Coordinates of C-alpha atoms and ligand atoms in Angstrom, one line a residue:
M245 CA 14.7 17.9 -2.1
T246 CA 12.1 16.5 -4.4
D247 CA 10.1 15.5 -1.5
K248 CA 7.8 18.7 -1.3
I249 CA 5.7 17.8 -4.8
R250 CA 4.7 14.3 -3.8
E251 CA 1.9 14.3 -1.5
R252 CA 1.3 12.4 1.3
L253 CA -1.2 9.3 2.1
I254 CA -2.0 7.3 4.6
A255 CA -3.6 4.0 4.0
G256 CA -5.6 1.6 6.0
N257 CA -5.5 -2.4 5.5
W258 CA -8.3 -3.9 7.3
K259 CA -7.4 -7.8 6.2
M260 CA -9.6 -9.9 6.9
Y261 CA -11.5 -7.7 9.4
K262 CA -15.1 -6.1 9.2
T263 CA -18.6 -6.9 8.3
V264 CA -20.2 -4.6 6.1
S265 CA -22.2 -2.9 9.0
E266 CA -18.7 -2.3 10.9
A267 CA -17.6 -0.9 7.6
V268 CA -19.9 1.5 7.6
D269 CA -20.4 2.7 11.3
Y270 CA -16.1 3.0 10.7
I271 CA -16.5 5.0 7.9
Q272 CA -19.2 7.5 9.3
A273 CA -17.2 7.9 12.7
L274 CA -13.9 8.4 10.6
R275 CA -15.3 11.3 8.0
P276 CA -15.7 13.9 10.7
L277 CA -12.6 13.2 12.3
V278 CA -10.3 13.5 8.6
A279 CA -12.6 16.6 7.1
N280 CA -9.5 18.9 7.4
S281 CA -6.9 16.6 7.4
Q282 CA -3.9 17.5 4.3
A283 CA -3.0 13.7 3.6
K284 CA -4.7 11.4 0.9
I285 CA -6.2 8.7 2.8
Y286 CA -7.1 5.1 1.1
L287 CA -8.4 2.5 2.7
A288 CA -8.6 -1.5 1.8
V289 CA -11.3 -3.1 3.0
P290 CA -12.4 -7.0 2.8
Y291 CA -14.2 -7.7 -0.6
T292 CA -17.7 -7.5 0.6
A293 CA -17.8 -4.2 2.3
I294 CA -16.4 -2.3 -0.8
H295 CA -19.7 -1.6 -2.6
A296 CA -20.9 -0.2 1.3
A297 CA -17.7 1.6 2.2
A298 CA -17.2 3.6 -1.3
E299 CA -21.3 4.7 -0.7
A300 CA -20.3 6.0 2.9
A301 CA -16.8 7.8 2.0
K302 CA -18.9 9.9 -1.0
E303 CA -17.7 12.9 -1.0
S304 CA -14.9 12.6 1.2
S305 CA -11.2 12.3 1.1
I306 CA -11.2 8.6 2.3
V307 CA -10.8 6.4 -0.9
I308 CA -11.6 2.8 -1.0
G309 CA -9.9 -0.1 -2.6
A310 CA -9.5 -3.8 -2.4
Q311 CA -6.5 -6.3 -0.7
N312 CA -6.0 -8.9 -3.6
M313 CA -7.3 -9.3 -7.2
N314 CA -6.9 -12.4 -9.6
D315 CA -4.4 -11.3 -12.1
A316 CA -7.1 -12.5 -15.4
S317 CA -10.0 -10.8 -17.2
E318 CA -12.8 -12.7 -16.0
G319 CA -13.2 -16.8 -15.6
A320 CA -13.6 -20.1 -14.4
F321 CA -11.3 -19.4 -11.6
T322 CA -13.6 -20.4 -8.6
G323 CA -13.4 -18.1 -5.9
E324 CA -11.4 -15.3 -7.4
I325 CA -12.1 -11.9 -8.1
S326 CA -11.0 -9.9 -11.1
G327 CA -9.9 -5.8 -11.0
K328 CA -13.2 -5.3 -12.9
M329 CA -15.4 -6.5 -10.9
L330 CA -13.5 -4.2 -8.2
A331 CA -13.9 -1.6 -9.2
D332 CA -17.6 -1.8 -10.7
A333 CA -18.3 -2.0 -6.7
G334 CA -15.9 1.2 -6.1
A335 CA -12.8 0.2 -5.3
K336 CA -10.3 2.8 -7.1
F337 CA -6.6 1.1 -6.0
V338 CA -5.8 -2.3 -4.6
I339 CA -3.1 -3.5 -2.9
L340 CA -0.9 -6.1 -4.6
G341 CA 1.7 -8.2 -3.3
H342 CA 1.5 -8.0 0.5
S343 CA 3.9 -10.2 2.5
E344 CA 0.4 -12.0 3.9
R345 CA -0.2 -13.0 0.3
R346 CA 3.2 -13.9 -1.0
Q347 CA 4.3 -16.2 2.4
I348 CA 0.9 -17.4 3.3
F349 CA -0.7 -17.7 -0.3
G350 CA 2.8 -18.3 -2.3
E351 CA 2.6 -15.1 -5.0
T352 CA 5.2 -14.8 -6.7
S353 CA 6.8 -12.0 -8.2
A354 CA 5.8 -12.6 -11.4
Y355 CA 2.4 -13.5 -10.6
I356 CA 2.1 -9.9 -8.4
N357 CA 3.7 -8.6 -12.3
R358 CA 0.5 -9.8 -13.8
K359 CA -2.0 -8.3 -11.7
V360 CA -0.3 -4.8 -11.6
K361 CA -0.4 -4.8 -15.1
R362 CA -4.3 -6.0 -15.0
A363 CA -5.6 -3.7 -12.5
L364 CA -4.2 -0.8 -14.7
Q365 CA -6.0 -1.8 -17.4
D366 CA -9.0 -2.4 -15.0
G367 CA -8.5 1.2 -14.0
L368 CA -7.3 0.6 -10.3
Q369 CA -4.4 1.5 -8.8
P370 CA -2.0 -1.0 -7.5
V371 CA -0.2 -0.4 -4.3
V372 CA 2.8 -2.7 -4.8
C373 CA 4.1 -4.5 -1.6
V374 CA 8.2 -4.9 -0.9
G375 CA 10.0 -6.0 2.1
E376 CA 12.4 -8.6 3.3
S377 CA 12.3 -11.1 6.2
A378 CA 13.7 -11.4 9.3
E379 CA 16.4 -14.3 8.2
Q380 CA 16.7 -12.0 4.6
R381 CA 17.8 -9.2 6.7
A382 CA 19.4 -11.2 9.2
S383 CA 22.0 -13.0 6.3
K384 CA 22.1 -9.1 4.8
A385 CA 20.5 -9.8 1.9
T386 CA 17.7 -7.0 2.0
E387 CA 18.9 -4.7 -1.2
V388 CA 18.9 -8.1 -3.1
V389 CA 15.6 -9.5 -2.6
V390 CA 13.7 -5.4 -2.7
K391 CA 15.2 -5.2 -5.4
G392 CA 14.2 -8.3 -7.0
Q393 CA 11.0 -8.1 -5.4
L394 CA 10.7 -4.0 -6.8
L395 CA 11.8 -4.6 -10.5
E396 CA 9.7 -8.4 -11.7
S397 CA 6.5 -7.2 -9.6
L398 CA 6.9 -4.0 -12.0
E399 CA 9.1 -5.4 -14.7
G400 CA 7.6 -4.0 -18.5
L401 CA 5.6 -1.1 -16.5
T402 CA 6.6 2.0 -18.7
A403 CA 7.6 5.3 -17.2
E404 CA 4.3 6.6 -17.9
Q405 CA 2.2 3.9 -15.9
L406 CA 4.7 4.2 -13.2
Q407 CA 2.9 7.2 -12.3
H408 CA -0.1 5.3 -11.1
I409 CA 1.9 3.0 -9.0
V410 CA 2.1 3.5 -5.2
L411 CA 5.0 1.8 -3.5
A412 CA 4.9 0.1 -0.1
Y413 CA 8.1 -0.5 2.1
E414 CA 6.7 -2.9 4.4
P415 CA 9.7 -5.3 5.9
V416 CA 7.8 -8.3 6.9
W417 CA 9.6 -8.6 10.8
A418 CA 8.0 -5.6 11.4
I419 CA 4.0 -6.7 10.4
G420 CA 2.2 -7.1 12.9
T421 CA 4.7 -7.6 15.1
G422 CA 4.9 -4.3 17.4
V423 CA 8.4 -3.5 16.2
T424 CA 9.0 -1.1 13.7
A425 CA 12.1 -0.4 11.6
T426 CA 13.7 2.7 13.1
P427 CA 12.7 5.9 10.8
E428 CA 16.4 5.7 9.7
E429 CA 16.1 2.0 8.7
A430 CA 13.2 2.9 7.2
Q431 CA 14.4 6.0 4.8
Q432 CA 17.6 4.2 4.0
M433 CA 15.7 1.1 1.9
H434 CA 12.8 4.0 0.9
H435 CA 16.1 5.9 -0.1
F436 CA 17.4 2.6 -2.1
C437 CA 13.9 1.6 -3.3
R438 CA 14.1 5.3 -4.9
A439 CA 17.5 4.8 -6.2
T440 CA 16.1 1.4 -8.0
V441 CA 13.3 3.3 -9.8
T442 CA 15.9 6.2 -10.9
E443 CA 18.0 3.2 -11.8
K444 CA 15.4 1.7 -14.1
W445 CA 12.4 4.6 -15.0
G446 CA 14.6 7.6 -14.9
Q447 CA 14.9 10.2 -12.1
E448 CA 11.2 12.0 -13.2
A449 CA 9.4 8.8 -12.3
A450 CA 11.7 8.5 -9.1
D451 CA 10.8 11.8 -8.2
K452 CA 7.3 11.2 -8.3
I453 CA 6.7 7.3 -7.3
L454 CA 4.9 7.3 -3.4
I455 CA 6.9 5.1 -1.5
L456 CA 4.7 4.2 1.5
Y457 CA 5.7 2.6 4.9
G458 CA 4.6 -0.7 6.7
G459 CA 5.0 -2.6 9.5
S460 CA 3.6 -1.6 12.9
V461 CA 2.8 1.7 12.5
K462 CA 1.3 3.4 15.3
R463 CA 0.2 6.6 16.4
E464 CA 3.3 6.7 19.0
N465 CA 6.2 6.3 16.1
A466 CA 4.1 8.1 13.0
A467 CA 5.4 11.3 13.4
A468 CA 8.6 10.0 12.9
I469 CA 8.7 8.1 10.4
L470 CA 7.3 10.8 8.3
Q471 CA 9.8 13.2 8.9
E472 CA 11.8 11.5 6.7
S473 CA 12.1 12.6 3.1
D474 CA 11.7 9.7 1.1
I475 CA 9.0 8.0 3.3
D476 CA 5.7 9.7 1.2
G477 CA 2.9 8.1 3.8
L478 CA 2.3 4.9 5.6
L479 CA 0.5 1.5 5.1
V480 CA -1.2 0.4 8.4
G481 CA -2.8 -2.7 9.4
G482 CA -3.8 -3.0 13.1
A483 CA -3.7 0.9 13.9
S484 CA -6.3 1.4 11.1
L485 CA -9.0 -0.5 12.8
K486 CA -10.3 2.0 14.7
P487 CA -11.2 5.4 13.8
E488 CA -9.9 7.2 16.9
V489 CA -6.7 5.6 16.8
F490 CA -6.3 5.7 12.7
Q491 CA -7.5 9.3 12.6
Q492 CA -4.6 10.7 15.3
I493 CA -2.2 8.6 12.2
V494 CA -3.5 10.9 9.1
N495 CA -3.2 13.6 11.3
A496 CA 0.7 13.0 12.4
Ligands
PGA734 P1 0.6 -3.9 10.8 O1 0.5 -4.7 9.0 O2 0.5 -2.3 10.5 O3 -0.4 -4.5 11.8 O4 1.7 -4.1 11.4 C1 0.4 -3.6 8.1 C2 0.1 -4.1 6.7 O5 0.7 -5.6 6.9 O6 0.5 -3.0 5.9

């Protein structure tokens, strides 16, 4: 009903791939391919490539961001990076709570919540990920898990602040596995996430918030997933690594 007011956003998550020169080559190749695209394009690149990627993407529809950040504004945290540093380097958004951060690096929703608040303070748009594991789905805990992650990760935010957030539903069992949720399965969970936002922050906030689907998105399945009314865009890992492949998803 209200999906027409929401813009379309296709985000690529490069994970730990690409050097500075590879990033610049990629963006130079992608620019002409997406020059007429209706969708907004986000690329979450490695920290080291943010500055060069942002320069290479200037005056294009490609927006550069990061894949993680620390929750502190600065301090003695060896090896960490702050939102201020990311914004200064040219990042406009930051992925927070990706399942690889939650699973491999033990990040909790409470920790992600602190990062979300810091990112907003630092002028970065948080792209907040939620999603259940295969075991959780098998034991019918999907909704409980996703609702818990969503509410805890966004705890304490006002409806106004929520307008600066993008949500991503990424079932863990679909990430990097080649197994995608069917469009119907994805739509059901997107609808559920939107209903959760309605319950907590009201109808207007829910109508406005963009919810991306992620997990083995490919050029072959992108269009069908995007048909669903509560799916506003895609978060693409592996298939975002080649400009000619990513371009086909952007233009799907
Ligand atoms: P994938 O990754 O597209 O390679 O499954 C998606 C993601 O992790 O965001």
